[in-house]
Amino acid sequence: MQVGPNEPAIQAEPVTATQSDPQVGSLTGHTQPEQSATEIADSSPARPLTLLERARENPLLPSFLLIGGVMLMIVIMFRSLKKNHSTRATRDRNTGSPAERIAEIHERAQSSMAPANKAMLDAEEITRRLSAQLDNKAARLELLLEEADAKLSELNRVLAGAERSANRSIPPRSPDPLYAASQDDRMPAPRTLDPSLLDRARMDQDLAERGSMHTTPPSQMSTGSAQDQINERILRLADDGLGCIEIARSLNQPVGQVELVLNLRKSS
């Protein structure tokens, strides 16, 4: 086909083979080169790398991780030590100085010993009361023994007087000469008392006992008056505000006697 001089020549557009049109390349005779694995990897969409892949790419990553873990543990230990130190300081401030702690321990010991001390004081009080009661009973027993001795001596005196009066009232018998000769080396015959004389002796004894019951011997009267004076002095000292022990020391009397007098006064 010929082209005139006045008409521009029509140029054929070259057909280039693109990567997306392989058929055109085959028609034109141009073949597309094959892509490598790295180009395919670069052209593929990016995805996040795992820690193992990063460790493979960077051999220093495990060392960094180890150092970071050690530093984290050191920080945690320092924080715990600081917390313990602050707690200990707070406890020391609350407890105070060693002298105050010793005083507190002493007070606790004293408070724990208070029940034992109270029990000991109660036991001492009970012991003192029992000793006072025993002293009073011993004093009463001595008085009863003295009264018994006095009554026994009076009875012996009355019996002796009755026996003497009976002996005087019995006339002597005239012994039989034959019987007396046969009984020279033997015991004398037993004596017999007149029943009327025995009745009279018993009446005298009853009268003497009744008189001793109504009349008080001078020694007992003096003893009673002295005891009354001591009791009056005990009461006066108690009114003045003195205790039982002080009164007993000042009067040289047993504590039980003083407590007995004061208790009798309270009961009356």
mmCIF file of N, CA and C in Angstrom, residues 96-229:
data_model
loop_
_atom_site.group_PDB
_atom_site.id
_atom_site.type_symbol
_atom_site.label_atom_id
_atom_site.label_comp_id
_atom_site.label_asym_id
_atom_site.label_seq_id
_atom_site.Cartn_x
_atom_site.Cartn_y
_atom_site.Cartn_z
ATOM 1 N N GLY A 96 8.707 2.296 119.643
ATOM 2 C CA GLY A 96 9.489 3.213 120.462
ATOM 3 C C GLY A 96 10.900 2.693 120.697
ATOM 4 N N SER A 97 11.549 3.320 121.670
ATOM 5 C CA SER A 97 12.940 3.000 121.972
ATOM 6 C C SER A 97 13.032 1.691 122.762
ATOM 7 N N PRO A 98 14.253 1.127 122.883
ATOM 8 C CA PRO A 98 14.393 -0.112 123.674
ATOM 9 C C PRO A 98 13.971 0.049 125.124
ATOM 10 N N ALA A 99 14.244 1.216 125.693
ATOM 11 C CA ALA A 99 13.825 1.426 127.093
ATOM 12 C C ALA A 99 12.308 1.376 127.220
ATOM 13 N N GLU A 100 11.613 1.989 126.264
ATOM 14 C CA GLU A 100 10.155 1.946 126.308
ATOM 15 C C GLU A 100 9.644 0.533 126.108
ATOM 16 N N ARG A 101 10.301 -0.222 125.212
ATOM 17 C CA ARG A 101 9.879 -1.605 125.009
ATOM 18 C C ARG A 101 10.105 -2.440 126.268
ATOM 19 N N ILE A 102 11.230 -2.213 126.951
ATOM 20 C CA ILE A 102 11.496 -2.937 128.202
ATOM 21 C C ILE A 102 10.453 -2.571 129.260
ATOM 22 N N ALA A 103 10.108 -1.268 129.313
ATOM 23 C CA ALA A 103 9.080 -0.853 130.274
ATOM 24 C C ALA A 103 7.736 -1.479 129.944
ATOM 25 N N GLU A 104 7.416 -1.575 128.656
ATOM 26 C CA GLU A 104 6.160 -2.193 128.261
ATOM 27 C C GLU A 104 6.131 -3.676 128.623
ATOM 28 N N ILE A 105 7.263 -4.351 128.386
ATOM 29 C CA ILE A 105 7.339 -5.775 128.754
ATOM 30 C C ILE A 105 7.203 -5.948 130.262
ATOM 31 N N HIS A 106 7.817 -5.028 131.022
ATOM 32 C CA HIS A 106 7.705 -5.104 132.484
ATOM 33 C C HIS A 106 6.263 -4.893 132.927
ATOM 34 N N GLU A 107 5.579 -3.947 132.293
ATOM 35 C CA GLU A 107 4.179 -3.716 132.653
ATOM 36 C C GLU A 107 3.324 -4.926 132.323
ATOM 37 N N ARG A 108 3.595 -5.553 131.176
ATOM 38 C CA ARG A 108 2.832 -6.754 130.836
ATOM 39 C C ARG A 108 3.087 -7.872 131.841
ATOM 40 N N ALA A 109 4.336 -8.012 132.265
ATOM 41 C CA ALA A 109 4.651 -9.033 133.263
ATOM 42 C C ALA A 109 3.940 -8.746 134.589
ATOM 43 N N GLN A 110 3.936 -7.458 134.983
ATOM 44 C CA GLN A 110 3.249 -7.096 136.221
ATOM 45 C C GLN A 110 1.757 -7.367 136.126
ATOM 46 N N SER A 111 1.153 -7.031 134.971
ATOM 47 C CA SER A 111 -0.278 -7.275 134.802
ATOM 48 C C SER A 111 -0.588 -8.769 134.800
ATOM 49 N N SER A 112 0.293 -9.574 134.236
ATOM 50 C CA SER A 112 0.073 -11.022 134.261
ATOM 51 C C SER A 112 0.268 -11.607 135.666
ATOM 52 N N MET A 113 1.116 -10.964 136.482
ATOM 53 C CA MET A 113 1.337 -11.435 137.851
ATOM 54 C C MET A 113 0.299 -10.924 138.835
ATOM 55 N N ALA A 114 -0.546 -9.988 138.408
ATOM 56 C CA ALA A 114 -1.538 -9.420 139.329
ATOM 57 C C ALA A 114 -2.485 -10.478 139.895
ATOM 58 N N PRO A 115 -3.064 -11.398 139.077
ATOM 59 C CA PRO A 115 -3.928 -12.428 139.683
ATOM 60 C C PRO A 115 -3.213 -13.302 140.702
ATOM 61 N N ALA A 116 -1.944 -13.648 140.409
ATOM 62 C CA ALA A 116 -1.194 -14.476 141.363
ATOM 63 C C ALA A 116 -0.960 -13.731 142.675
ATOM 64 N N ASN A 117 -0.630 -12.424 142.573
ATOM 65 C CA ASN A 117 -0.429 -11.639 143.799
ATOM 66 C C ASN A 117 -1.729 -11.538 144.599
ATOM 67 N N LYS A 118 -2.830 -11.368 143.888
ATOM 68 C CA LYS A 118 -4.114 -11.291 144.583
ATOM 69 C C LYS A 118 -4.436 -12.606 145.288
ATOM 70 N N ALA A 119 -4.157 -13.715 144.604
ATOM 71 C CA ALA A 119 -4.400 -15.022 145.231
ATOM 72 C C ALA A 119 -3.514 -15.217 146.457
ATOM 73 N N MET A 120 -2.264 -14.747 146.382
ATOM 74 C CA MET A 120 -1.371 -14.868 147.534
ATOM 75 C C MET A 120 -1.863 -14.017 148.703
ATOM 76 N N LEU A 121 -2.343 -12.802 148.393
ATOM 77 C CA LEU A 121 -2.873 -11.960 149.462
ATOM 78 C C LEU A 121 -4.100 -12.585 150.107
ATOM 79 N N ASP A 122 -4.973 -13.163 149.277
ATOM 80 C CA ASP A 122 -6.151 -13.844 149.824
ATOM 81 C C ASP A 122 -5.748 -15.026 150.706
ATOM 82 N N ALA A 123 -4.731 -15.766 150.242
ATOM 83 C CA ALA A 123 -4.267 -16.911 151.048
ATOM 84 C C ALA A 123 -3.681 -16.439 152.376
ATOM 85 N N GLU A 124 -2.918 -15.336 152.348
ATOM 86 C CA GLU A 124 -2.371 -14.802 153.601
ATOM 87 C C GLU A 124 -3.489 -14.347 154.544
ATOM 88 N N GLU A 125 -4.532 -13.710 153.963
ATOM 89 C CA GLU A 125 -5.646 -13.262 154.800
ATOM 90 C C GLU A 125 -6.357 -14.454 155.436
ATOM 91 N N ILE A 126 -6.583 -15.495 154.645
ATOM 92 C CA ILE A 126 -7.245 -16.691 155.183
ATOM 93 C C ILE A 126 -6.379 -17.352 156.259
ATOM 94 N N THR A 127 -5.074 -17.389 156.007
ATOM 95 C CA THR A 127 -4.170 -17.984 157.001
ATOM 96 C C THR A 127 -4.174 -17.201 158.301
ATOM 97 N N ARG A 128 -4.191 -15.867 158.183
ATOM 98 C CA ARG A 128 -4.220 -15.044 159.386
ATOM 99 C C ARG A 128 -5.515 -15.252 160.163
ATOM 100 N N ARG A 129 -6.632 -15.358 159.454
ATOM 101 C CA ARG A 129 -7.900 -15.585 160.148
ATOM 102 C C ARG A 129 -7.927 -16.952 160.825
ATOM 103 N N LEU A 130 -7.419 -17.955 160.113
ATOM 104 C CA LEU A 130 -7.392 -19.289 160.724
ATOM 105 C C LEU A 130 -6.491 -19.326 161.951
ATOM 106 N N SER A 131 -5.346 -18.642 161.856
ATOM 107 C CA SER A 131 -4.458 -18.613 163.028
ATOM 108 C C SER A 131 -5.112 -17.874 164.188
ATOM 109 N N ALA A 132 -5.883 -16.811 163.881
ATOM 110 C CA ALA A 132 -6.590 -16.096 164.947
ATOM 111 C C ALA A 132 -7.636 -16.993 165.596
ATOM 112 N N GLN A 133 -8.380 -17.735 164.767
ATOM 113 C CA GLN A 133 -9.373 -18.643 165.335
ATOM 114 C C GLN A 133 -8.722 -19.739 166.173
ATOM 115 N N LEU A 134 -7.585 -20.243 165.689
ATOM 116 C CA LEU A 134 -6.887 -21.273 166.480
ATOM 117 C C LEU A 134 -6.380 -20.718 167.803
ATOM 118 N N ASP A 135 -5.865 -19.479 167.766
ATOM 119 C CA ASP A 135 -5.410 -18.867 169.022
ATOM 120 C C ASP A 135 -6.562 -18.689 170.001
ATOM 121 N N ASN A 136 -7.718 -18.263 169.475
ATOM 122 C CA ASN A 136 -8.880 -18.079 170.358
ATOM 123 C C ASN A 136 -9.348 -19.406 170.946
ATOM 124 N N LYS A 137 -9.357 -20.435 170.093
ATOM 125 C CA LYS A 137 -9.770 -21.742 170.603
ATOM 126 C C LYS A 137 -8.773 -22.287 171.617
ATOM 127 N N ALA A 138 -7.500 -22.035 171.385
ATOM 128 C CA ALA A 138 -6.494 -22.485 172.351
ATOM 129 C C ALA A 138 -6.661 -21.758 173.684
ATOM 130 N N ALA A 139 -6.971 -20.448 173.616
ATOM 131 C CA ALA A 139 -7.183 -19.697 174.856
ATOM 132 C C ALA A 139 -8.410 -20.215 175.607
ATOM 133 N N ARG A 140 -9.483 -20.481 174.855
ATOM 134 C CA ARG A 140 -10.675 -21.024 175.504
ATOM 135 C C ARG A 140 -10.415 -22.399 176.097
ATOM 136 N N LEU A 141 -9.629 -23.204 175.395
ATOM 137 C CA LEU A 141 -9.307 -24.526 175.922
ATOM 138 C C LEU A 141 -8.491 -24.425 177.205
ATOM 139 N N GLU A 142 -7.556 -23.481 177.241
ATOM 140 C CA GLU A 142 -6.781 -23.296 178.471
ATOM 141 C C GLU A 142 -7.681 -22.880 179.632
ATOM 142 N N LEU A 143 -8.640 -21.981 179.340
ATOM 143 C CA LEU A 143 -9.569 -21.573 180.409
ATOM 144 C C LEU A 143 -10.408 -22.755 180.900
ATOM 145 N N LEU A 144 -10.878 -23.575 179.945
ATOM 146 C CA LEU A 144 -11.661 -24.743 180.354
ATOM 147 C C LEU A 144 -10.832 -25.724 181.171
ATOM 148 N N LEU A 145 -9.577 -25.885 180.787
ATOM 149 C CA LEU A 145 -8.709 -26.778 181.576
ATOM 150 C C LEU A 145 -8.475 -26.237 182.970
ATOM 151 N N GLU A 146 -8.291 -24.920 183.076
ATOM 152 C CA GLU A 146 -8.112 -24.336 184.402
ATOM 153 C C GLU A 146 -9.361 -24.524 185.252
ATOM 154 N N GLU A 147 -10.538 -24.312 184.617
ATOM 155 C CA GLU A 147 -11.776 -24.513 185.371
ATOM 156 C C GLU A 147 -11.927 -25.976 185.800
ATOM 157 N N ALA A 148 -11.556 -26.890 184.897
ATOM 158 C CA ALA A 148 -11.652 -28.316 185.256
ATOM 159 C C ALA A 148 -10.701 -28.664 186.401
ATOM 160 N N ASP A 149 -9.500 -28.095 186.350
ATOM 161 C CA ASP A 149 -8.556 -28.357 187.444
ATOM 162 C C ASP A 149 -9.076 -27.808 188.764
ATOM 163 N N ALA A 150 -9.669 -26.599 188.694
ATOM 164 C CA ALA A 150 -10.201 -26.017 189.928
ATOM 165 C C ALA A 150 -11.335 -26.861 190.500
ATOM 166 N N LYS A 151 -12.238 -27.318 189.603
ATOM 167 C CA LYS A 151 -13.341 -28.153 190.078
ATOM 168 C C LYS A 151 -12.837 -29.488 190.614
ATOM 169 N N LEU A 152 -11.827 -30.046 189.999
ATOM 170 C CA LEU A 152 -11.286 -31.312 190.465
ATOM 171 C C LEU A 152 -10.624 -31.171 191.828
ATOM 172 N N SER A 153 -9.890 -30.084 192.011
ATOM 173 C CA SER A 153 -9.280 -29.859 193.324
ATOM 174 C C SER A 153 -10.331 -29.616 194.386
ATOM 175 N N GLU A 154 -11.401 -28.903 194.005
ATOM 176 C CA GLU A 154 -12.486 -28.680 194.977
ATOM 177 C C GLU A 154 -13.173 -29.992 195.329
ATOM 178 N N LEU A 155 -13.374 -30.844 194.331
ATOM 179 C CA LEU A 155 -13.996 -32.140 194.602
ATOM 180 C C LEU A 155 -13.117 -32.997 195.504
ATOM 181 N N ASN A 156 -11.828 -32.981 195.238
ATOM 182 C CA ASN A 156 -10.925 -33.756 196.101
ATOM 183 C C ASN A 156 -10.943 -33.220 197.530
ATOM 184 N N ARG A 157 -11.012 -31.885 197.635
ATOM 185 C CA ARG A 157 -11.056 -31.307 198.994
ATOM 186 C C ARG A 157 -12.315 -31.703 199.717
ATOM 187 N N VAL A 158 -13.469 -31.670 199.005
ATOM 188 C CA VAL A 158 -14.730 -32.044 199.639
ATOM 189 C C VAL A 158 -14.739 -33.512 200.030
ATOM 190 N N LEU A 159 -14.209 -34.354 199.151
ATOM 191 C CA LEU A 159 -14.154 -35.784 199.467
ATOM 192 C C LEU A 159 -13.238 -36.056 200.653
ATOM 193 N N ALA A 160 -12.131 -35.324 200.722
ATOM 194 C CA ALA A 160 -11.229 -35.512 201.857
ATOM 195 C C ALA A 160 -11.886 -35.073 203.169
ATOM 196 N N GLY A 161 -12.614 -33.945 203.111
ATOM 197 C CA GLY A 161 -13.316 -33.492 204.329
ATOM 198 C C GLY A 161 -14.402 -34.461 204.745
ATOM 199 N N ALA A 162 -15.120 -35.012 203.741
ATOM 200 C CA ALA A 162 -16.167 -35.978 204.076
ATOM 201 C C ALA A 162 -15.575 -37.236 204.674
ATOM 202 N N GLU A 163 -14.441 -37.628 204.132
ATOM 203 C CA GLU A 163 -13.820 -38.826 204.683
ATOM 204 C C GLU A 163 -13.319 -38.592 206.102
ATOM 205 N N ARG A 164 -12.763 -37.411 206.365
ATOM 206 C CA ARG A 164 -12.306 -37.122 207.739
ATOM 207 C C ARG A 164 -13.468 -37.062 208.711
ATOM 208 N N SER A 165 -14.566 -36.423 208.286
ATOM 209 C CA SER A 165 -15.735 -36.356 209.175
ATOM 210 C C SER A 165 -16.330 -37.738 209.421
ATOM 211 N N ALA A 166 -16.291 -38.594 208.397
ATOM 212 C CA ALA A 166 -16.803 -39.951 208.575
ATOM 213 C C ALA A 166 -15.921 -40.736 209.524
ATOM 214 N N ASN A 167 -14.645 -40.542 209.424
ATOM 215 C CA ASN A 167 -13.736 -41.257 210.322
ATOM 216 C C ASN A 167 -13.916 -40.810 211.778
ATOM 217 N N ARG A 168 -14.192 -39.491 211.944
ATOM 218 C CA ARG A 168 -14.393 -39.014 213.314
ATOM 219 C C ARG A 168 -15.715 -39.503 213.899
ATOM 220 N N SER A 169 -16.724 -39.652 213.048
ATOM 221 C CA SER A 169 -18.043 -40.044 213.566
ATOM 222 C C SER A 169 -18.146 -41.539 213.855
ATOM 223 N N ILE A 170 -17.299 -42.384 213.276
ATOM 224 C CA ILE A 170 -17.380 -43.840 213.496
ATOM 225 C C ILE A 170 -16.661 -44.162 214.811
ATOM 226 N N PRO A 171 -17.377 -44.798 215.803
ATOM 227 C CA PRO A 171 -16.698 -45.159 217.059
ATOM 228 C C PRO A 171 -15.791 -46.368 216.863
ATOM 229 N N PRO A 172 -14.732 -46.427 217.579
ATOM 230 C CA PRO A 172 -13.835 -47.586 217.448
ATOM 231 C C PRO A 172 -14.462 -48.827 218.051
ATOM 232 N N ARG A 173 -14.272 -49.948 217.385
ATOM 233 C CA ARG A 173 -14.816 -51.215 217.845
ATOM 234 C C ARG A 173 -13.837 -51.893 218.819
ATOM 235 N N SER A 174 -14.439 -52.612 219.761
ATOM 236 C CA SER A 174 -13.601 -53.405 220.693
ATOM 237 C C SER A 174 -13.298 -54.740 220.028
ATOM 238 N N PRO A 175 -12.111 -54.961 219.709
ATOM 239 C CA PRO A 175 -11.806 -56.206 218.987
ATOM 240 C C PRO A 175 -11.935 -57.431 219.902
ATOM 241 N N ASP A 176 -12.313 -58.518 219.290
ATOM 242 C CA ASP A 176 -12.401 -59.788 220.003
ATOM 243 C C ASP A 176 -10.984 -60.254 220.306
ATOM 244 N N PRO A 177 -10.689 -60.624 221.528
ATOM 245 C CA PRO A 177 -9.306 -61.019 221.829
ATOM 246 C C PRO A 177 -8.830 -62.209 221.004
ATOM 247 N N LEU A 178 -9.723 -63.184 220.858
ATOM 248 C CA LEU A 178 -9.317 -64.369 220.091
ATOM 249 C C LEU A 178 -9.098 -64.020 218.620
ATOM 250 N N TYR A 179 -10.057 -63.169 218.087
ATOM 251 C CA TYR A 179 -9.939 -62.808 216.662
ATOM 252 C C TYR A 179 -8.763 -61.874 216.446
ATOM 253 N N ALA A 180 -8.541 -60.986 217.403
ATOM 254 C CA ALA A 180 -7.418 -60.066 217.268
ATOM 255 C C ALA A 180 -6.102 -60.807 217.344
ATOM 256 N N ALA A 181 -6.043 -61.846 218.221
ATOM 257 C CA ALA A 181 -4.803 -62.606 218.326
ATOM 258 C C ALA A 181 -4.527 -63.368 217.052
ATOM 259 N N SER A 182 -5.636 -63.864 216.402
ATOM 260 C CA SER A 182 -5.438 -64.628 215.149
ATOM 261 C C SER A 182 -5.144 -63.741 213.946
ATOM 262 N N GLN A 183 -5.542 -62.455 214.033
ATOM 263 C CA GLN A 183 -5.378 -61.535 212.901
ATOM 264 C C GLN A 183 -4.339 -60.460 213.186
ATOM 265 N N ASP A 184 -3.321 -60.784 213.987
ATOM 266 C CA ASP A 184 -2.300 -59.774 214.290
ATOM 267 C C ASP A 184 -1.477 -59.420 213.055
ATOM 268 N N ASP A 185 -1.127 -60.434 212.277
ATOM 269 C CA ASP A 185 -0.268 -60.192 211.111
ATOM 270 C C ASP A 185 -1.049 -59.951 209.818
ATOM 271 N N ARG A 186 -2.349 -59.805 209.905
ATOM 272 C CA ARG A 186 -3.167 -59.601 208.695
ATOM 273 C C ARG A 186 -3.539 -58.128 208.549
ATOM 274 N N MET A 187 -4.194 -57.854 207.408
ATOM 275 C CA MET A 187 -4.641 -56.496 207.113
ATOM 276 C C MET A 187 -5.776 -56.138 208.040
ATOM 277 N N PRO A 188 -5.906 -54.843 208.388
ATOM 278 C CA PRO A 188 -7.050 -54.455 209.213
ATOM 279 C C PRO A 188 -8.343 -54.614 208.454
ATOM 280 N N ALA A 189 -9.403 -54.693 209.203
ATOM 281 C CA ALA A 189 -10.723 -54.885 208.595
ATOM 282 C C ALA A 189 -11.127 -53.642 207.848
ATOM 283 N N PRO A 190 -11.843 -53.781 206.707
ATOM 284 C CA PRO A 190 -12.283 -52.595 205.935
ATOM 285 C C PRO A 190 -13.262 -51.774 206.729
ATOM 286 N N ARG A 191 -13.195 -50.438 206.451
ATOM 287 C CA ARG A 191 -14.082 -49.523 207.165
ATOM 288 C C ARG A 191 -15.365 -49.361 206.399
ATOM 289 N N THR A 192 -16.444 -49.146 207.155
ATOM 290 C CA THR A 192 -17.772 -48.921 206.570
ATOM 291 C C THR A 192 -18.210 -47.531 206.960
ATOM 292 N N LEU A 193 -18.817 -46.819 205.970
ATOM 293 C CA LEU A 193 -19.286 -45.454 206.181
ATOM 294 C C LEU A 193 -20.774 -45.451 206.439
ATOM 295 N N ASP A 194 -21.173 -44.490 207.213
ATOM 296 C CA ASP A 194 -22.593 -44.319 207.501
ATOM 297 C C ASP A 194 -23.258 -43.692 206.273
ATOM 298 N N PRO A 195 -24.394 -44.238 205.791
ATOM 299 C CA PRO A 195 -25.066 -43.650 204.617
ATOM 300 C C PRO A 195 -25.491 -42.213 204.829
ATOM 301 N N SER A 196 -25.865 -41.863 206.039
ATOM 302 C CA SER A 196 -26.262 -40.472 206.298
ATOM 303 C C SER A 196 -25.086 -39.537 206.126
ATOM 304 N N LEU A 197 -23.905 -39.996 206.535
ATOM 305 C CA LEU A 197 -22.723 -39.165 206.360
ATOM 306 C C LEU A 197 -22.371 -38.978 204.880
ATOM 307 N N LEU A 198 -22.575 -40.043 204.094
ATOM 308 C CA LEU A 198 -22.304 -39.923 202.660
ATOM 309 C C LEU A 198 -23.281 -38.961 202.003
ATOM 310 N N ASP A 199 -24.548 -39.024 202.427
ATOM 311 C CA ASP A 199 -25.524 -38.084 201.860
ATOM 312 C C ASP A 199 -25.162 -36.647 202.228
ATOM 313 N N ARG A 200 -24.698 -36.466 203.442
ATOM 314 C CA ARG A 200 -24.321 -35.120 203.873
ATOM 315 C C ARG A 200 -23.110 -34.613 203.099
ATOM 316 N N ALA A 201 -22.154 -35.504 202.817
ATOM 317 C CA ALA A 201 -20.982 -35.104 202.037
ATOM 318 C C ALA A 201 -21.385 -34.706 200.614
ATOM 319 N N ARG A 202 -22.337 -35.484 200.057
ATOM 320 C CA ARG A 202 -22.793 -35.143 198.702
ATOM 321 C C ARG A 202 -23.487 -33.782 198.687
ATOM 322 N N MET A 203 -24.281 -33.488 199.722
ATOM 323 C CA MET A 203 -24.955 -32.193 199.790
ATOM 324 C C MET A 203 -23.941 -31.066 199.917
ATOM 325 N N ASP A 204 -22.908 -31.301 200.754
ATOM 326 C CA ASP A 204 -21.862 -30.277 200.873
ATOM 327 C C ASP A 204 -21.132 -30.048 199.546
ATOM 328 N N GLN A 205 -20.924 -31.125 198.820
ATOM 329 C CA GLN A 205 -20.241 -30.995 197.531
ATOM 330 C C GLN A 205 -21.113 -30.211 196.552
ATOM 331 N N ASP A 206 -22.417 -30.501 196.527
ATOM 332 C CA ASP A 206 -23.311 -29.762 195.611
ATOM 333 C C ASP A 206 -23.345 -28.286 195.954
ATOM 334 N N LEU A 207 -23.409 -27.984 197.256
ATOM 335 C CA LEU A 207 -23.413 -26.584 197.661
ATOM 336 C C LEU A 207 -22.113 -25.891 197.271
ATOM 337 N N ALA A 208 -20.999 -26.590 197.424
ATOM 338 C CA ALA A 208 -19.710 -25.994 197.057
ATOM 339 C C ALA A 208 -19.631 -25.735 195.557
ATOM 340 N N GLU A 209 -20.147 -26.669 194.760
ATOM 341 C CA GLU A 209 -20.120 -26.471 193.302
ATOM 342 C C GLU A 209 -21.019 -25.311 192.898
ATOM 343 N N ARG A 210 -22.198 -25.210 193.534
ATOM 344 C CA ARG A 210 -23.066 -24.091 193.199
ATOM 345 C C ARG A 210 -22.445 -22.758 193.591
ATOM 346 N N GLY A 211 -21.783 -22.750 194.742
ATOM 347 C CA GLY A 211 -21.121 -21.517 195.158
ATOM 348 C C GLY A 211 -19.980 -21.150 194.221
ATOM 349 N N SER A 212 -19.244 -22.159 193.735
ATOM 350 C CA SER A 212 -18.155 -21.863 192.793
ATOM 351 C C SER A 212 -18.690 -21.384 191.461
ATOM 352 N N MET A 213 -19.899 -21.835 191.087
ATOM 353 C CA MET A 213 -20.490 -21.354 189.838
ATOM 354 C C MET A 213 -20.919 -19.907 189.952
ATOM 355 N N HIS A 214 -21.439 -19.501 191.101
ATOM 356 C CA HIS A 214 -21.909 -18.122 191.255
ATOM 357 C C HIS A 214 -20.802 -17.171 191.649
ATOM 358 N N THR A 215 -19.798 -17.664 192.310
ATOM 359 C CA THR A 215 -18.707 -16.793 192.743
ATOM 360 C C THR A 215 -17.497 -17.041 191.883
ATOM 361 N N THR A 216 -16.800 -16.017 191.527
ATOM 362 C CA THR A 216 -15.599 -16.106 190.698
ATOM 363 C C THR A 216 -14.383 -15.968 191.572
ATOM 364 N N PRO A 217 -13.385 -16.837 191.373
ATOM 365 C CA PRO A 217 -12.171 -16.713 192.192
ATOM 366 C C PRO A 217 -11.485 -15.383 191.928
ATOM 367 N N PRO A 218 -10.721 -14.905 192.910
ATOM 368 C CA PRO A 218 -10.045 -13.611 192.725
ATOM 369 C C PRO A 218 -9.071 -13.640 191.554
ATOM 370 N N SER A 219 -8.393 -14.783 191.347
ATOM 371 C CA SER A 219 -7.445 -14.827 190.227
ATOM 372 C C SER A 219 -8.172 -14.675 188.901
ATOM 373 N N GLN A 220 -9.349 -15.355 188.758
ATOM 374 C CA GLN A 220 -10.103 -15.224 187.517
ATOM 375 C C GLN A 220 -10.678 -13.825 187.371
ATOM 376 N N MET A 221 -11.090 -13.216 188.495
ATOM 377 C CA MET A 221 -11.607 -11.846 188.409
ATOM 378 C C MET A 221 -10.527 -10.891 187.953
ATOM 379 N N SER A 222 -9.327 -11.071 188.491
ATOM 380 C CA SER A 222 -8.241 -10.182 188.062
ATOM 381 C C SER A 222 -7.900 -10.412 186.605
ATOM 382 N N THR A 223 -7.926 -11.698 186.203
ATOM 383 C CA THR A 223 -7.644 -11.991 184.793
ATOM 384 C C THR A 223 -8.703 -11.397 183.886
ATOM 385 N N GLY A 224 -9.987 -11.527 184.299
ATOM 386 C CA GLY A 224 -11.055 -10.951 183.492
ATOM 387 C C GLY A 224 -10.965 -9.442 183.404
ATOM 388 N N SER A 225 -10.655 -8.784 184.533
ATOM 389 C CA SER A 225 -10.542 -7.321 184.500
ATOM 390 C C SER A 225 -9.382 -6.892 183.611
ATOM 391 N N ALA A 226 -8.257 -7.611 183.684
ATOM 392 C CA ALA A 226 -7.120 -7.261 182.812
ATOM 393 C C ALA A 226 -7.483 -7.456 181.345
ATOM 394 N N GLN A 227 -8.212 -8.548 181.055
ATOM 395 C CA GLN A 227 -8.616 -8.777 179.661
ATOM 396 C C GLN A 227 -9.598 -7.711 179.199
ATOM 397 N N ASP A 228 -10.479 -7.294 180.090
ATOM 398 C CA ASP A 228 -11.409 -6.217 179.722
ATOM 399 C C ASP A 228 -10.664 -4.919 179.434
ATOM 400 N N GLN A 229 -9.651 -4.633 180.218
ATOM 401 C CA GLN A 229 -8.859 -3.428 179.952
ATOM 402 C C GLN A 229 -8.157 -3.510 178.601
#
